[in-house]
CSV table of C-alpha atoms in Angstrom, one decimal:
chain,number,residue,atom,x,y,z
Y,3,MET,CA,16.6,18.4,10.0
Y,4,ILE,CA,14.3,16.6,8.0
Y,5,SER,CA,12.5,13.2,9.5
Y,6,ARG,CA,12.6,10.1,7.8
Y,7,GLU,CA,9.2,10.6,7.4
Y,8,GLN,CA,9.1,13.5,5.5
Y,9,PHE,CA,12.2,12.1,3.8
Y,10,VAL,CA,10.7,9.0,2.5
Y,11,GLN,CA,7.7,11.4,1.9
Y,12,GLU,CA,10.1,13.5,-0.7
Y,13,TYR,CA,11.7,10.3,-2.3
Y,14,THR,CA,8.0,9.2,-2.8
Y,15,ASP,CA,6.8,11.8,-4.5
Y,16,ILE,CA,9.6,12.3,-6.8
Y,17,VAL,CA,9.4,8.6,-7.8
Y,18,ASN,CA,5.6,8.9,-8.7
Y,19,LYS,CA,6.6,12.1,-10.8
Y,20,TYR,CA,9.4,10.9,-12.8
Y,21,HIS,CA,8.3,7.2,-13.4
Y,22,PRO,CA,5.1,6.4,-13.0
Y,23,ALA,CA,4.6,2.8,-13.2
Y,24,ALA,CA,7.5,2.5,-10.4
Y,25,GLY,CA,5.7,4.9,-8.6
Y,26,HIS,CA,2.9,2.7,-8.4
Y,27,LEU,CA,4.3,0.0,-7.5
Y,28,LEU,CA,5.5,1.3,-4.3
Y,29,HIS,CA,1.9,2.4,-3.0
Y,30,TYR,CA,2.3,-1.6,-1.9
Y,31,CYS,CA,5.3,-1.3,-0.6
Y,32,LEU,CA,6.3,0.1,3.1
Y,33,LEU,CA,9.7,2.1,2.9
Y,34,LYS,CA,11.8,3.2,5.7
Y,35,VAL,CA,15.0,5.1,6.8
Y,36,ILE,CA,17.6,2.7,8.4
Y,37,SER,CA,20.2,4.1,9.7
Y,38,TYR,CA,23.9,2.1,10.5
Y,39,ARG,CA,25.9,3.4,13.1
Y,40,ASN,CA,29.9,2.8,12.7
Y,41,ARG,CA,31.4,3.2,15.6
Y,42,LYS,CA,34.9,2.7,14.7
Y,43,LEU,CA,35.0,5.6,12.0
Y,44,ASN,CA,32.0,7.5,14.3
Y,45,THR,CA,29.9,7.6,10.7
Y,46,ASN,CA,26.1,7.0,10.7
Y,47,THR,CA,24.7,5.9,7.5
Y,48,TYR,CA,21.7,5.5,5.8
Y,49,TYR,CA,19.9,3.5,3.6
Y,50,LEU,CA,16.5,3.3,2.0
Y,51,GLY,CA,14.7,0.1,3.0
Y,52,ILE,CA,11.8,-1.4,1.1
Y,53,TYR,CA,9.4,-4.0,2.0
Y,54,TYR,CA,7.7,-5.6,-0.8
Y,55,PRO,CA,4.8,-8.2,-0.8
Y,56,ASN,CA,6.1,-11.9,-1.8
Y,57,GLU,CA,3.5,-11.3,-5.5
Y,58,LEU,CA,4.9,-8.2,-6.3
Y,59,GLY,CA,9.1,-8.8,-5.8
Y,60,ASP,CA,9.6,-9.5,-9.5
Y,61,ARG,CA,8.0,-6.2,-11.1
Y,62,LEU,CA,9.4,-4.0,-8.2
Y,63,LEU,CA,12.9,-5.6,-8.9
Y,64,THR,CA,13.0,-4.3,-12.4
Y,65,HIS,CA,12.8,-0.8,-11.5
Y,66,GLN,CA,15.4,-1.3,-8.6
Y,67,ASP,CA,18.2,0.5,-10.8
Y,68,ILE,CA,15.6,3.9,-10.8
Y,69,PHE,CA,15.1,3.3,-7.3
Y,70,LYS,CA,18.7,3.4,-6.4
Y,71,ASP,CA,19.7,6.5,-8.7
Y,72,ILE,CA,16.9,8.3,-7.3
Y,73,ALA,CA,18.0,7.2,-3.8
Y,74,GLU,CA,21.6,7.9,-4.2
Y,75,ASN,CA,20.6,11.9,-5.7
Y,76,MET,CA,19.2,12.0,-2.3
Y,77,GLY,CA,22.1,11.5,-0.6
Y,78,LEU,CA,21.3,7.7,0.3
Y,79,VAL,CA,23.9,4.8,0.4
Y,80,GLU,CA,22.0,2.3,-0.8
Y,81,VAL,CA,18.8,0.8,-1.2
Y,82,ALA,CA,17.8,-2.9,0.5
Y,83,PHE,CA,14.8,-4.8,-0.9
Y,84,PHE,CA,13.1,-6.9,1.9
Y,85,ASN,CA,10.4,-9.3,1.1
Y,86,ALA,CA,7.4,-8.7,3.9
Y,87,THR,CA,6.0,-11.5,3.2
Y,88,HIS,CA,8.7,-13.8,4.1
Y,89,ILE,CA,9.7,-12.2,7.1
Y,90,VAL,CA,6.3,-11.8,8.7
Y,91,LYS,CA,6.2,-16.1,7.8
Y,92,ASP,CA,9.7,-16.6,9.6
Y,93,PRO,CA,9.1,-18.8,12.4
Y,94,LEU,CA,12.0,-18.2,14.3
Y,95,SER,CA,12.1,-14.2,13.6
Y,96,PRO,CA,11.7,-12.6,17.4
Y,97,LEU,CA,10.3,-9.3,15.0
Y,98,LYS,CA,6.6,-9.8,16.5
Y,99,GLU,CA,8.4,-9.6,19.9
Y,100,GLN,CA,10.3,-6.7,19.8
Y,101,ASP,CA,8.3,-4.6,17.6
Y,102,VAL,CA,4.5,-5.5,17.2
Y,103,ARG,CA,3.5,-2.5,15.3
Y,104,PHE,CA,6.4,-2.7,12.9
Y,105,TRP,CA,5.2,-6.4,13.0
Y,106,LEU,CA,1.7,-5.6,12.2
Y,107,GLU,CA,2.9,-3.0,9.4
Y,108,LEU,CA,4.4,-6.1,7.5
Y,109,ASN,CA,1.7,-8.7,7.6
Y,110,TRP,CA,-0.5,-5.7,6.5
Y,111,ILE,CA,2.1,-5.0,3.2
Y,112,ALA,CA,2.1,-9.0,2.9
Y,113,SER,CA,-1.4,-9.2,2.5
Y,114,HIS,CA,-2.2,-6.7,0.3
Y,115,VAL,CA,-1.2,-7.1,-3.3
Y,116,ASP,CA,-3.2,-5.0,-6.7
């Protein structure tokens, strides 16, 4: 079975190969495969989460159809876009206490823009 990191790398390679302008934007984002477990149906559903800096949002969302098409062709259900800047600056978010490493990755993404 392919790992989530390998899956994200393969996804990024495909976007870079067929849509270089959209692929360039992904260099400033954090991509994660997100799983959702439906206990009633006993199934797992996988999504692609794209965490982006606030300044990149408009340019990134213009390519959202490309990102979604590629993800669906790779077997994912949907692509979800998350503003990393808003997540990091949210004073009520418990993310910093729950997952410090992920919070630091989001901080890094939120602070780097071309």
